[in-house]
Short mmCIF file of C-alpha atoms in Angstrom, two decimals:
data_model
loop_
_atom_site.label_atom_id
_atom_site.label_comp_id
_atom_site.label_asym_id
_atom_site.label_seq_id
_atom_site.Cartn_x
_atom_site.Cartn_y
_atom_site.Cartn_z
CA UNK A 1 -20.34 67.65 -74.61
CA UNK A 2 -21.73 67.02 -71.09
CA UNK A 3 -25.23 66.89 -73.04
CA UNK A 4 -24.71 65.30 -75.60
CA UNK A 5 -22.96 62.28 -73.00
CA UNK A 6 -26.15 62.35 -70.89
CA UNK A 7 -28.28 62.03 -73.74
CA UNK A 8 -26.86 58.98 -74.70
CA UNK A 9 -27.43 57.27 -71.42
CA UNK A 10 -30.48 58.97 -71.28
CA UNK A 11 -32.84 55.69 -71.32
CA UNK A 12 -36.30 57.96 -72.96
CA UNK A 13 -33.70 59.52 -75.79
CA UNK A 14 -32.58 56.19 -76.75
CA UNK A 15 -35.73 55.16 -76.82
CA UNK A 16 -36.65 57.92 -79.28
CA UNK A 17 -33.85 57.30 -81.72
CA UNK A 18 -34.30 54.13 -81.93
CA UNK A 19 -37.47 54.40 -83.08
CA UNK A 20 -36.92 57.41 -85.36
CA UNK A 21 -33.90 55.54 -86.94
CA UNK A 22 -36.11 52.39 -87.67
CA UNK A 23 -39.25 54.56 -88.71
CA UNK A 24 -36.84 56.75 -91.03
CA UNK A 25 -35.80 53.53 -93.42
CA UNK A 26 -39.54 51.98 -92.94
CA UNK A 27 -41.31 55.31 -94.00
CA UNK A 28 -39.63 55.61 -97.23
CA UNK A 29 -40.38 52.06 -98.09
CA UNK A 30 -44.17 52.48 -97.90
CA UNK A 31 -44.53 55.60 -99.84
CA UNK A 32 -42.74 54.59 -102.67
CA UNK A 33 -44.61 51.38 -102.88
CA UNK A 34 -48.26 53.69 -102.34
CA UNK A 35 -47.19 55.84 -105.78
CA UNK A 36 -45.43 52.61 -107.51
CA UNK A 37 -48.90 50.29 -107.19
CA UNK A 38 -50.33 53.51 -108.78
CA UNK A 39 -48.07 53.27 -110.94
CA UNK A 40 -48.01 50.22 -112.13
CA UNK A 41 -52.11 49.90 -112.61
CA UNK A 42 -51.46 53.46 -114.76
CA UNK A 43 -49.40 51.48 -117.22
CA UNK A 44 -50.89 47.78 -117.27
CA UNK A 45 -54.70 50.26 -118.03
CA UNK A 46 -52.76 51.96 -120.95
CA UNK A 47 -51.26 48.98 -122.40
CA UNK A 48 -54.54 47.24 -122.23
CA UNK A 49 -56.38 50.53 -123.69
CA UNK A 50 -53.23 50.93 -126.98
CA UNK A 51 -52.20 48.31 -127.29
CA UNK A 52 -48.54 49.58 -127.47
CA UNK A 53 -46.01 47.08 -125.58
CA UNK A 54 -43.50 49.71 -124.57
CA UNK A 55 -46.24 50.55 -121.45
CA UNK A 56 -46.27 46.48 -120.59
CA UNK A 57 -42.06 46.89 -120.81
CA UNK A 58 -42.19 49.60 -118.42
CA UNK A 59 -44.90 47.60 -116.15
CA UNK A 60 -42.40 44.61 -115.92
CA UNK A 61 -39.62 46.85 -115.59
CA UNK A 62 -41.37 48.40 -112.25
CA UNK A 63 -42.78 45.64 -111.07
CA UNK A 64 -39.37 44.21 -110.29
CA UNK A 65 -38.31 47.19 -107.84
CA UNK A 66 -41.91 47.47 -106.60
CA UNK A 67 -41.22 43.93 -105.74
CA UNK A 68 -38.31 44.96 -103.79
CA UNK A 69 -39.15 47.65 -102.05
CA UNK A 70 -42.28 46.07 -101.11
CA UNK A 71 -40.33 43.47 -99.16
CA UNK A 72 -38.46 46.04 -97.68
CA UNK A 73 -41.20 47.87 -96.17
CA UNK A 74 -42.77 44.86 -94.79
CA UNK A 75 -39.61 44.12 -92.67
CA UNK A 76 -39.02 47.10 -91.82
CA UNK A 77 -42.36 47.53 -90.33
CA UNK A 78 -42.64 43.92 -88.80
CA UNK A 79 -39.21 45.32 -86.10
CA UNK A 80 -41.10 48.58 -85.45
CA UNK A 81 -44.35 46.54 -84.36
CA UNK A 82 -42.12 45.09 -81.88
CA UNK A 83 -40.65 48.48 -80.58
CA UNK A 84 -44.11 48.96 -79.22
CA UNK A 85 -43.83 46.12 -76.64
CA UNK A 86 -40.39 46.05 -76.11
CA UNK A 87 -39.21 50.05 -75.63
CA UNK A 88 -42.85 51.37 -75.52
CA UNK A 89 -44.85 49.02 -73.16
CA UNK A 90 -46.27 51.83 -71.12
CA UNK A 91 -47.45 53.42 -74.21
CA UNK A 92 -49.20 50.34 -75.62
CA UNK A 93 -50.69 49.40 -72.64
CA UNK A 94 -52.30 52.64 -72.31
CA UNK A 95 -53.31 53.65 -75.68
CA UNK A 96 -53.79 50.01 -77.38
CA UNK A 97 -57.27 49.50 -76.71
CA UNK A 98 -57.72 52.42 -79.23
CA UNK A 99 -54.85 51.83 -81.47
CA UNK A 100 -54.58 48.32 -81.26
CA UNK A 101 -58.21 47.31 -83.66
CA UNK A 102 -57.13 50.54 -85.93
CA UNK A 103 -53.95 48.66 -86.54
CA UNK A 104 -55.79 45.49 -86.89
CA UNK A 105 -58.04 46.42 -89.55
CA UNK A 106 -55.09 48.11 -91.33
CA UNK A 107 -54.16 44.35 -91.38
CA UNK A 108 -57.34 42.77 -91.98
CA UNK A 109 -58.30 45.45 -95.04
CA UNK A 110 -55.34 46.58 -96.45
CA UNK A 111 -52.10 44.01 -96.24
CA UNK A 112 -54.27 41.29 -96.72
CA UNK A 113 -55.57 42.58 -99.98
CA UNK A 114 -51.98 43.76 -100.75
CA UNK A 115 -50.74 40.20 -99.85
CA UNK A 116 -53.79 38.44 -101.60
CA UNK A 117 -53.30 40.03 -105.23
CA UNK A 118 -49.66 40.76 -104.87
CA UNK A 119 -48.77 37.24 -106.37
CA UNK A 120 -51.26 37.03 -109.23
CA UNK A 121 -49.47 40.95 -110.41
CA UNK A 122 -45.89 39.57 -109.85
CA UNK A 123 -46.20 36.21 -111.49
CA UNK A 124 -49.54 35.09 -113.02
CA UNK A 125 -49.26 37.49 -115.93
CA UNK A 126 -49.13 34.42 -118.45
CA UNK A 127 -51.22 32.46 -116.00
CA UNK A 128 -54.45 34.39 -116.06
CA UNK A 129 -56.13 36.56 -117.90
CA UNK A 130 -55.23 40.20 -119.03
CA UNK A 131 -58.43 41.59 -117.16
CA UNK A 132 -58.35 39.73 -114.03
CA UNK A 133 -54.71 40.09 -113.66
CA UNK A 134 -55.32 44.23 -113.92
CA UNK A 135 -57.89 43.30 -111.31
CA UNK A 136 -55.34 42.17 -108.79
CA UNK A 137 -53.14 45.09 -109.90
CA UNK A 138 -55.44 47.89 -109.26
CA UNK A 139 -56.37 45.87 -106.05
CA UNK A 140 -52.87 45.74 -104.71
CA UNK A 141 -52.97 49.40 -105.24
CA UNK A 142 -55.63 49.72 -103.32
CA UNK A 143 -54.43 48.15 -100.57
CA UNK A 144 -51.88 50.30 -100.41
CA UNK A 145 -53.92 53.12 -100.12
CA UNK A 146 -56.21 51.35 -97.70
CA UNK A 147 -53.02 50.92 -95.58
CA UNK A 148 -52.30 54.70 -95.61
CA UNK A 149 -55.55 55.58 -94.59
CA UNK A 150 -55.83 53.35 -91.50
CA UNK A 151 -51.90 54.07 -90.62
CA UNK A 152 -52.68 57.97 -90.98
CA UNK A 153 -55.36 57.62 -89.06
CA UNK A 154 -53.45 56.41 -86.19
CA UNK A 155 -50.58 58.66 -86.14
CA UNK A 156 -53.40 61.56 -86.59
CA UNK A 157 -55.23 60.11 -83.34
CA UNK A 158 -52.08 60.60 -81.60
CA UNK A 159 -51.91 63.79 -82.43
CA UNK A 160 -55.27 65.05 -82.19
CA UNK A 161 -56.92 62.58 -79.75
CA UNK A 162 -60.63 62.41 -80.31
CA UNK A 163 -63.46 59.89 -79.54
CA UNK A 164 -61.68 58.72 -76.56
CA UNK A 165 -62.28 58.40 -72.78
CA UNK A 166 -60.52 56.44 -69.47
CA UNK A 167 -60.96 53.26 -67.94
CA UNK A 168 -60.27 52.73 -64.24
CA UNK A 169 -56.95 51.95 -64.70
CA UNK A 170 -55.64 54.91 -66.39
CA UNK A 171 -56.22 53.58 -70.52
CA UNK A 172 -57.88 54.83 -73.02
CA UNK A 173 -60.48 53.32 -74.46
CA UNK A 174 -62.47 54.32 -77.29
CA UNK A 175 -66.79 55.49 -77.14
CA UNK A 176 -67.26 56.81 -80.71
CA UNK A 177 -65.49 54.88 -83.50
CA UNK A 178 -65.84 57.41 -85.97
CA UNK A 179 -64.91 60.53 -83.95
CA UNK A 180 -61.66 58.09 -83.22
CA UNK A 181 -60.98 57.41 -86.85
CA UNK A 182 -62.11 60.69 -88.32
CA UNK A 183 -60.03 62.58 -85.90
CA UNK A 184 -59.40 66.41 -86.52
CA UNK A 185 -55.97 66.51 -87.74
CA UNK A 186 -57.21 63.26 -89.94
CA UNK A 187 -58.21 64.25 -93.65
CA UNK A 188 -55.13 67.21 -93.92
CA UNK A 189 -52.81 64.36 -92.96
CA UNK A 190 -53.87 61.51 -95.50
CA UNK A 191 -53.98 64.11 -98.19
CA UNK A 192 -50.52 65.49 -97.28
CA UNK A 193 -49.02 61.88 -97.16
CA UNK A 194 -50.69 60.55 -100.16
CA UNK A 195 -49.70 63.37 -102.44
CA UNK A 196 -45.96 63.22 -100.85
CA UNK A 197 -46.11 59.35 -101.81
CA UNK A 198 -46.89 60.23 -105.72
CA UNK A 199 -44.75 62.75 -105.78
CA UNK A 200 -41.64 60.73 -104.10
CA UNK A 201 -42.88 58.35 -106.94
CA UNK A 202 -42.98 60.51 -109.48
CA UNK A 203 -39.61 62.29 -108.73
CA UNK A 204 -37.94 58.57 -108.86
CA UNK A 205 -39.52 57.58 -112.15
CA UNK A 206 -38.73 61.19 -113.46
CA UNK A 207 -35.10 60.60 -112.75
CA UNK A 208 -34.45 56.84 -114.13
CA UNK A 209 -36.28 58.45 -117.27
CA UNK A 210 -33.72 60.96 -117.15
CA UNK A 211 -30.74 59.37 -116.38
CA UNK A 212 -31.71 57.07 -119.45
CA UNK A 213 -32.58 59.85 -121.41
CA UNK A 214 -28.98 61.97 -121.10
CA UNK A 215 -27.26 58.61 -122.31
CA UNK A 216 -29.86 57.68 -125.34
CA UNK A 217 -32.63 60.28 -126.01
CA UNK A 218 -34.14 58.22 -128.28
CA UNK A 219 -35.03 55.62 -125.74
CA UNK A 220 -38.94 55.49 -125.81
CA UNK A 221 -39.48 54.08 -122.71
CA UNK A 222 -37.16 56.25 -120.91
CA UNK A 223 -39.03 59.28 -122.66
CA UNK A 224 -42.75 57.93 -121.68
CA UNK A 225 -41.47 57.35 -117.92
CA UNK A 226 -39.70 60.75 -118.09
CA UNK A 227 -42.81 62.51 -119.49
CA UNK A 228 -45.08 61.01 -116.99
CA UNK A 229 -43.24 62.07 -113.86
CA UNK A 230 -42.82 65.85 -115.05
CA UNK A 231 -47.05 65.25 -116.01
CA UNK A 232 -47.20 64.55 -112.03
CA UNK A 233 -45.01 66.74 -110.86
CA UNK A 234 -46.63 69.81 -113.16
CA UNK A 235 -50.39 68.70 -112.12
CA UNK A 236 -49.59 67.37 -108.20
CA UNK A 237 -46.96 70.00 -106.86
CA UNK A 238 -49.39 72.67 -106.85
CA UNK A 239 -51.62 70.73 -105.00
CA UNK A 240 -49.62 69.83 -102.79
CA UNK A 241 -48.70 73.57 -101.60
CA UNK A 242 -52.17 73.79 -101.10
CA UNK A 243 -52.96 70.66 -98.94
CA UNK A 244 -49.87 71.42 -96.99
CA UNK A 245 -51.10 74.93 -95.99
CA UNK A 246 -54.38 73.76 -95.07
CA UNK A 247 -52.91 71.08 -93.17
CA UNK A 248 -50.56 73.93 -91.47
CA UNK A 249 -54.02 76.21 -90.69
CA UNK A 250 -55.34 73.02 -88.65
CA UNK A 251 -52.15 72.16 -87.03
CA UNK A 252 -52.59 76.21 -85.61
CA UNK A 253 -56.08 75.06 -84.13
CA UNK A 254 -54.99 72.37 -82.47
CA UNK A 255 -51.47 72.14 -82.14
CA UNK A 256 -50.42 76.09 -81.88
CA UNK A 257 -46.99 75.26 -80.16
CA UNK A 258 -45.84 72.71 -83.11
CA UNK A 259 -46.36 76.20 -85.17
CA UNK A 260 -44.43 78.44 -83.26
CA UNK A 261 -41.69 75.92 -83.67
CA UNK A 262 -41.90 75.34 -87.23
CA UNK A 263 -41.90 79.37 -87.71
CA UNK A 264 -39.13 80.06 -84.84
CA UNK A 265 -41.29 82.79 -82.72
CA UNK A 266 -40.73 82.69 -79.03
CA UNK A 267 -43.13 85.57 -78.45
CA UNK A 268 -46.29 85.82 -79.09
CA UNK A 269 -46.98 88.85 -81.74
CA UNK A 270 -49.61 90.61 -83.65
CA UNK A 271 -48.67 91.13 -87.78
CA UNK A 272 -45.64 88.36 -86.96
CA UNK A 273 -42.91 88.22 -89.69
CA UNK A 274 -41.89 84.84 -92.03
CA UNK A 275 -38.52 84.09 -90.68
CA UNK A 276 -36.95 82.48 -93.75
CA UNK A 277 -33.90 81.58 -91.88
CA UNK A 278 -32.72 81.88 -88.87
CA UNK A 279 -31.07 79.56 -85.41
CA UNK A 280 -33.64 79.31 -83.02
CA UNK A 281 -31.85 78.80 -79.58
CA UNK A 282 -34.13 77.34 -77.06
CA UNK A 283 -32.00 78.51 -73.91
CA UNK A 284 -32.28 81.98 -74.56
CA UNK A 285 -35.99 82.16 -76.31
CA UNK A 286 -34.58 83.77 -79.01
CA UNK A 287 -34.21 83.15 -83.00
CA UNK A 288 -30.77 84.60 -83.71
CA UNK A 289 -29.86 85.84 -87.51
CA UNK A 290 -33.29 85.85 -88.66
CA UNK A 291 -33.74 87.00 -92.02
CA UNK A 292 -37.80 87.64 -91.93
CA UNK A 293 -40.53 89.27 -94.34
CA UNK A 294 -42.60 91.56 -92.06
CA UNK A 295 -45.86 90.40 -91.71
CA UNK A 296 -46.25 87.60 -93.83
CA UNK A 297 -46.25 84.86 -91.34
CA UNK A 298 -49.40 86.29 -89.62
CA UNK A 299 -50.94 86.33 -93.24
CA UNK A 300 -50.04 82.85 -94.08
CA UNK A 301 -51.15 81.53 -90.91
CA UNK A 302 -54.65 83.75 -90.04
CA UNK A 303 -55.26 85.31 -93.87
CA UNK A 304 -54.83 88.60 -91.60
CA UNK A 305 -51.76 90.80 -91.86
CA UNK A 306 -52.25 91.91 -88.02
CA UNK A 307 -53.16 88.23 -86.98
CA UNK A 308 -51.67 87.19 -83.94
CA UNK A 309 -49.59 84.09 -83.71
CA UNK A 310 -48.61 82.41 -80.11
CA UNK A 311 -44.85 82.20 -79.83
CA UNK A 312 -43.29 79.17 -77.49
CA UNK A 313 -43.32 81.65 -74.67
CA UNK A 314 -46.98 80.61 -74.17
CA UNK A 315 -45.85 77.47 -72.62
CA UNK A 316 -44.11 76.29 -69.89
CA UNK A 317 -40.26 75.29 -70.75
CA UNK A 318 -40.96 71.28 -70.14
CA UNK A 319 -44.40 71.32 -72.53
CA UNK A 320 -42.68 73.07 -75.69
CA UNK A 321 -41.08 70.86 -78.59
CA UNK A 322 -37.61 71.21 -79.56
CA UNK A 323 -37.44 74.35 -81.59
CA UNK A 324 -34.62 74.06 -83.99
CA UNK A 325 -34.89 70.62 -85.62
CA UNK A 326 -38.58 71.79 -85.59
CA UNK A 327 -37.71 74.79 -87.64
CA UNK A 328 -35.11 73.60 -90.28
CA UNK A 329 -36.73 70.16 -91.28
CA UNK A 330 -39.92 72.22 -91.83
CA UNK A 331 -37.47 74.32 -94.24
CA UNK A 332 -36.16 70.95 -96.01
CA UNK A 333 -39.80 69.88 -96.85
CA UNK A 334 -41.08 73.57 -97.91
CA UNK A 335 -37.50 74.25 -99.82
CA UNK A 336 -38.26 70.55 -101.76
CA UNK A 337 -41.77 70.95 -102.32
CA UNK A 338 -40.90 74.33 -104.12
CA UNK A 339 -38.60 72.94 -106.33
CA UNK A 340 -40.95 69.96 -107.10
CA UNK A 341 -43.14 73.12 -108.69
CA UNK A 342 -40.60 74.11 -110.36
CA UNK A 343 -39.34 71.70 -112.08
CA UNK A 344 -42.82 70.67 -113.25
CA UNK A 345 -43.39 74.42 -114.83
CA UNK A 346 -40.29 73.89 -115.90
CA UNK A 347 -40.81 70.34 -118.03
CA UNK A 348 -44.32 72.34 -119.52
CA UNK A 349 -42.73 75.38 -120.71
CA UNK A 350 -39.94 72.37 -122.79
CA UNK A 351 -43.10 70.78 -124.22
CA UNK A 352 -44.30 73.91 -125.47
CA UNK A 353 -41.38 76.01 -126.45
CA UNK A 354 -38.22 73.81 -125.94
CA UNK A 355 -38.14 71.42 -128.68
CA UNK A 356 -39.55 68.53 -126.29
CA UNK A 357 -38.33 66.67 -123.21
CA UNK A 358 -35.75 64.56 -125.34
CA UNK A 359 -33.60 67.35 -125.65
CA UNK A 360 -33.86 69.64 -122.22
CA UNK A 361 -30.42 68.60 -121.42
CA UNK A 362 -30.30 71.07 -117.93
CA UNK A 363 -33.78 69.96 -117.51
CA UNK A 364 -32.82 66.16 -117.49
CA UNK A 365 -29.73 67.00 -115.31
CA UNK A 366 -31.72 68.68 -112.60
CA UNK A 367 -34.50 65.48 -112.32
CA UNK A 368 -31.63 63.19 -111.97
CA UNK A 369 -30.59 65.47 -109.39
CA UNK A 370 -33.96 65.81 -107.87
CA UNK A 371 -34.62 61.96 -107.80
CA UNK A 372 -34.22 61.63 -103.76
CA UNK A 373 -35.93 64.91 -103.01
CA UNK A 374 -39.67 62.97 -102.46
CA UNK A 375 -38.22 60.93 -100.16
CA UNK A 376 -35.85 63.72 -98.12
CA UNK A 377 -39.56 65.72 -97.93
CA UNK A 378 -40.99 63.02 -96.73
CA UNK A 379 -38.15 62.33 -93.86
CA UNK A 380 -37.99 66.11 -93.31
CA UNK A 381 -41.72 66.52 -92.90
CA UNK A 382 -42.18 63.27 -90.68
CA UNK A 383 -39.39 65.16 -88.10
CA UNK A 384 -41.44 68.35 -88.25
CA UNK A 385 -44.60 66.49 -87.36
CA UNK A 386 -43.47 64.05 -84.66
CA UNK A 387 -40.36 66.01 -82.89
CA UNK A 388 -43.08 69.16 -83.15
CA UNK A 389 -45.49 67.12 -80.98
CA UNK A 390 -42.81 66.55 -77.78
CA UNK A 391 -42.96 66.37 -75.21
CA UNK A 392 -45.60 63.64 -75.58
CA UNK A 393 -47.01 60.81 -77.66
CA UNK A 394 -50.70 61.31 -77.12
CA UNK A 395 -50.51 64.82 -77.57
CA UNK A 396 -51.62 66.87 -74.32
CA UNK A 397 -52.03 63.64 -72.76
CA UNK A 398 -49.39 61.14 -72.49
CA UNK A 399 -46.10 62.62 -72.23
CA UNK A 400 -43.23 60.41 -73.94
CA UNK A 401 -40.81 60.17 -70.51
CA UNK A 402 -43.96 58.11 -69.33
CA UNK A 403 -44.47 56.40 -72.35
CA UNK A 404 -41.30 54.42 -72.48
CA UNK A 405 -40.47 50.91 -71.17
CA UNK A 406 -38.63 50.30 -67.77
CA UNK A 407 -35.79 49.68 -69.59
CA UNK A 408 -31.52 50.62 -68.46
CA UNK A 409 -29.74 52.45 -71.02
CA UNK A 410 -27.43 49.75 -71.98
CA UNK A 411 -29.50 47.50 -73.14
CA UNK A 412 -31.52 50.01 -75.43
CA UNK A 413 -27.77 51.23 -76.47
CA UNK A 414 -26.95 48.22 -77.04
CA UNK A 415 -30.00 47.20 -79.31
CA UNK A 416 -29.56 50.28 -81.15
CA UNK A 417 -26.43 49.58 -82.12
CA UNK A 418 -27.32 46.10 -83.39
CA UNK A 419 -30.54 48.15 -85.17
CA UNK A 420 -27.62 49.90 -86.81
CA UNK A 421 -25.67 47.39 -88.09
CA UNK A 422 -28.35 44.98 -89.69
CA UNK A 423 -30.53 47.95 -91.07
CA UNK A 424 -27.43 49.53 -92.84
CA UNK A 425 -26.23 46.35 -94.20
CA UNK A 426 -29.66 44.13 -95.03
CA UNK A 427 -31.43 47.56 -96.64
CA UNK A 428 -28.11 49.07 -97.50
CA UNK A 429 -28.02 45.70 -99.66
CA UNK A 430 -31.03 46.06 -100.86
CA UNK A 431 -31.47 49.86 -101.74
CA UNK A 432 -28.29 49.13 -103.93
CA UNK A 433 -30.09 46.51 -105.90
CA UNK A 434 -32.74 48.68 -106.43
CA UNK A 435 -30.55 51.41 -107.98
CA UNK A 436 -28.57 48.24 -110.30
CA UNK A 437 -32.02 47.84 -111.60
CA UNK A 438 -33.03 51.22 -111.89
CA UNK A 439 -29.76 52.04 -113.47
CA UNK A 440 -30.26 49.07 -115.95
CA UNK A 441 -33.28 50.34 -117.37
CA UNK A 442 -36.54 49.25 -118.95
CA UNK A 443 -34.30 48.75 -122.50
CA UNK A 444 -31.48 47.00 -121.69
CA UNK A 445 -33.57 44.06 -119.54
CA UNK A 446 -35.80 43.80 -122.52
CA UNK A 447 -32.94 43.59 -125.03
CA UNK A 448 -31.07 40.60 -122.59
CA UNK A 449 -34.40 39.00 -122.60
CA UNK A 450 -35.12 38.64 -126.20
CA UNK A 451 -30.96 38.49 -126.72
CA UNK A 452 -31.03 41.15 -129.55
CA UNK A 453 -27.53 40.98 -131.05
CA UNK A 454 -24.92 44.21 -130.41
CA UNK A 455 -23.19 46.00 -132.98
CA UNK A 456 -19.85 47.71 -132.63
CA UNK A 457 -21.27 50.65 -134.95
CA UNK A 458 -24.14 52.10 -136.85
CA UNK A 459 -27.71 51.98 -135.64
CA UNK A 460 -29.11 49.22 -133.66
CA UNK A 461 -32.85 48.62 -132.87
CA UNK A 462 -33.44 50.04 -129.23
CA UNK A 463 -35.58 46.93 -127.01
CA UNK A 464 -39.27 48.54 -127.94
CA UNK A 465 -38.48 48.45 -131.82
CA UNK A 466 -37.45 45.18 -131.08
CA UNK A 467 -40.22 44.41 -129.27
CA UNK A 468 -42.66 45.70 -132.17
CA UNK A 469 -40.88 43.50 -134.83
CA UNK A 470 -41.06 40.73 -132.46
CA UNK A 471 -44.41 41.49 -131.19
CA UNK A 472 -45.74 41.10 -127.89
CA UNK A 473 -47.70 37.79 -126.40
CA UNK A 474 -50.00 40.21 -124.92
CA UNK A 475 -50.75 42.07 -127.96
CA UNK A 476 -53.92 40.67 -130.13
#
């Protein structure tokens, strides 16, 4: 109790979860819009290549909550910009003349080409033509992954500092550009992110298709959406294993203490064990309860059964991370990104022997259940990567106690508590919007729209027969 009571008046700790509370809503927000712009340029190419409205349906119906969520992330990230000068001064002063210009030309390349399409895809559909206004979809997509790219290479500079040396007054400043941008750690990371993004994507789609699907499995466009997802989950997961242990092989290059925290070993060891589970207790050194697999750590980490693997011991107490939020959000994003597998072997073996996707009741259940796993992987897996790099921000460099502003607890207690309150009611409000429209469906909207008339009984056209019979402005 006397801990936790100093941590709260603790000036650098409220510092820290302030920031990790703001990052956690803004982080979700931009991945789902990186897979969603995808997305949406996937469907808006296949209606203009079949010519089959129920893909234009599903573009309008995602372009609403891209719409949203967009918004969302761009406020979100707007407050955080102003962390840096108001809780993280030091910080900027000291690493902005690197970070500063990356973040710029994330502006200048990426939200500005965003920003510059974004209204032509929301509302010039019946203003322009159907090429051009693919154009500014694909280019909003773009832009999204041009902002990934310059935002991962930031946070990857931070973590493996490259292409970087010090001024006379203690900053640093960059010599070599591409060494800066291009940093070790760089690639593995934009990989790892991108893939999370379409799968966080894919895992929502999956699970409005589903949900839709368990009430009418005859609804078309909730079949197409559903079938899609599992497509990206079957094809993507996989991949994903793989980029995330390549990423993990060049976090033990260059961050070896992060890795002894994500795997719970306090001493160093030769053939080390996977500890599945297990409470790592930083006060004694120890991981207590461990249920391990001899050996396979030092396999999965080297490719050598008798590889040796640094435990925490290594370092001194005040240059180690926090071990156990290290080692059980690491678990979250593994546990997820397993059952992401899963689920897509799963949807393959119902195409092939099942009787279809329609009809995989359990199947349906579980992707409904599974629709918030992307984005609990991606909140578990941002812990393990920035609580695994404490004590500092510039990693080996800048520790985070002399990174913060000269601030007095009460007033960043104070803002955090206001954080609080407008963050859970402005994107509280919004995420349940989002969900109204999610939970409306692609059908329904269409069937209000063209005010198809309801019947008490019997069978009544669902929106994309409707839509056929009417026809479609876009369709020739």
């Amino acid at each position: 109790m006397d801990g936790l009571m100093d941590s709260l008046f603790d000036p650098v700790m409220l510092a820290r979860i302030q920031f990790a509370f703001t990052i956690s809503f803004h982080i979700i927000f931009p991945a789902f819009t990186i897979g969603l712009a995808s997305y949406l340029a996937v469907l808006e190419g296949l209606w203009l290549w079949k010519k089959d409205s129920v893909f234009l349906d599903l573009f309008d119906f995602w372009k609403k909550v891209f719409a949203i969520v967009f918004g969302m992330g761009v406020v979100s990230g707007i407050v955080m910009s102003y962390e840096f000068g108001t809780n993280w001064s030091v910080f900027s002063d000291k690493a902005g003349p690197v970070i500063g210009p990356l973040m710029g030309y994330e502006v200048l390349s990426a939200f500005f080409l965003e920003a510059g399409f974004l209204g032509v895809m929301l509302f010039g559909k019946e203003r322009v033509g159907p090429g051009l206004h693919f154009f500014a979809t694909l280019m909003v997509a773009v832009g999204t992954l041009f902002s990934a790219f310059w935002i991962l290479s930031v946070n990857s500079w931070m973590q493996t500092p490259a292409g970087y040396g010090m001024n006379d007054v203690g900053q640093f400043i960059p010599v070599d550009w591409w060494a800066v941008v291009f940093n070790p750690s760089f690639p593995y990371r934009l990989v790892h992110m991108v893939l999370a993004a379409y799968l966080t994507t894919a895992f929502a789609v999956g699970a409005v298709g589903a949900w839709h699907l368990l009430h009418d499995r005859d609804n078309r466009p909730a079949l197409i959406m559903f079938s899609m997802a599992m497509w990206m989950a079957a094809l993507v997961a996989p991949l994903q294993i793989v980029a995330g242990d390549l990423h993990g092989l060049n976090t033990l290059e260059h961050q070896p203490a992060k890795i002894a925290a994500m795997e719970g070993h306090y001493e160093t060891r030769q053939g080390a064990p996977l500890i599945l589970f297990g409470l790592p207790d930083d006060e004694a050194e120890v991981t207590r309860y461990a249920v391990e697999i001899p050996k396979l750590g030092s396999y999965i980490l080297t490719h050598d059964w008798d590889g040796e693997l640094k435990g925490l011991k290594s370092w001194p107490k005040e240059d180690r991370p926090p071990a156990a939020l290290v080692f059980w959000s690491f678990r979250i994003m593994v546990g997820l990104g397993f059952a992401m597998v899963l689920i897509g072997f799963w949807s393959l073996i119902h195409r092939r022997w099942g009787g279809g996707l329609a009809n995989a009741r359990l199947l349906l259940r579980a992707s409904v259940l599974m629709g918030p796993a992307g984005f609990v992987a991606i909140l578990a897996g941002w812990i393990t990567t920035e609580v695994g790099r404490q004590p500092f921000t510039i990693y080996g460099l800048l520790r985070t106690a002399e990174s913060v502003s000269p601030l007095e607890a009460p007033a960043l207690l104070g803002s955090l508590l206001l954080f609080f309150v407008v963050y859970t009611t402005v994107f509280g409000a919004g995420i349940y919007y989002v969900l109204k429209v999610m939970a409306k469906g692609p059908s329904r909207e269409s069937e209000d729209e063209m005010q198809v008339p309801t019947r008490a009984a019997g069978i009544m056209p669902g929106a994309w027969q409707a839509s056929k019979s009417h026809g479609h402005p876009g369709q020739g």
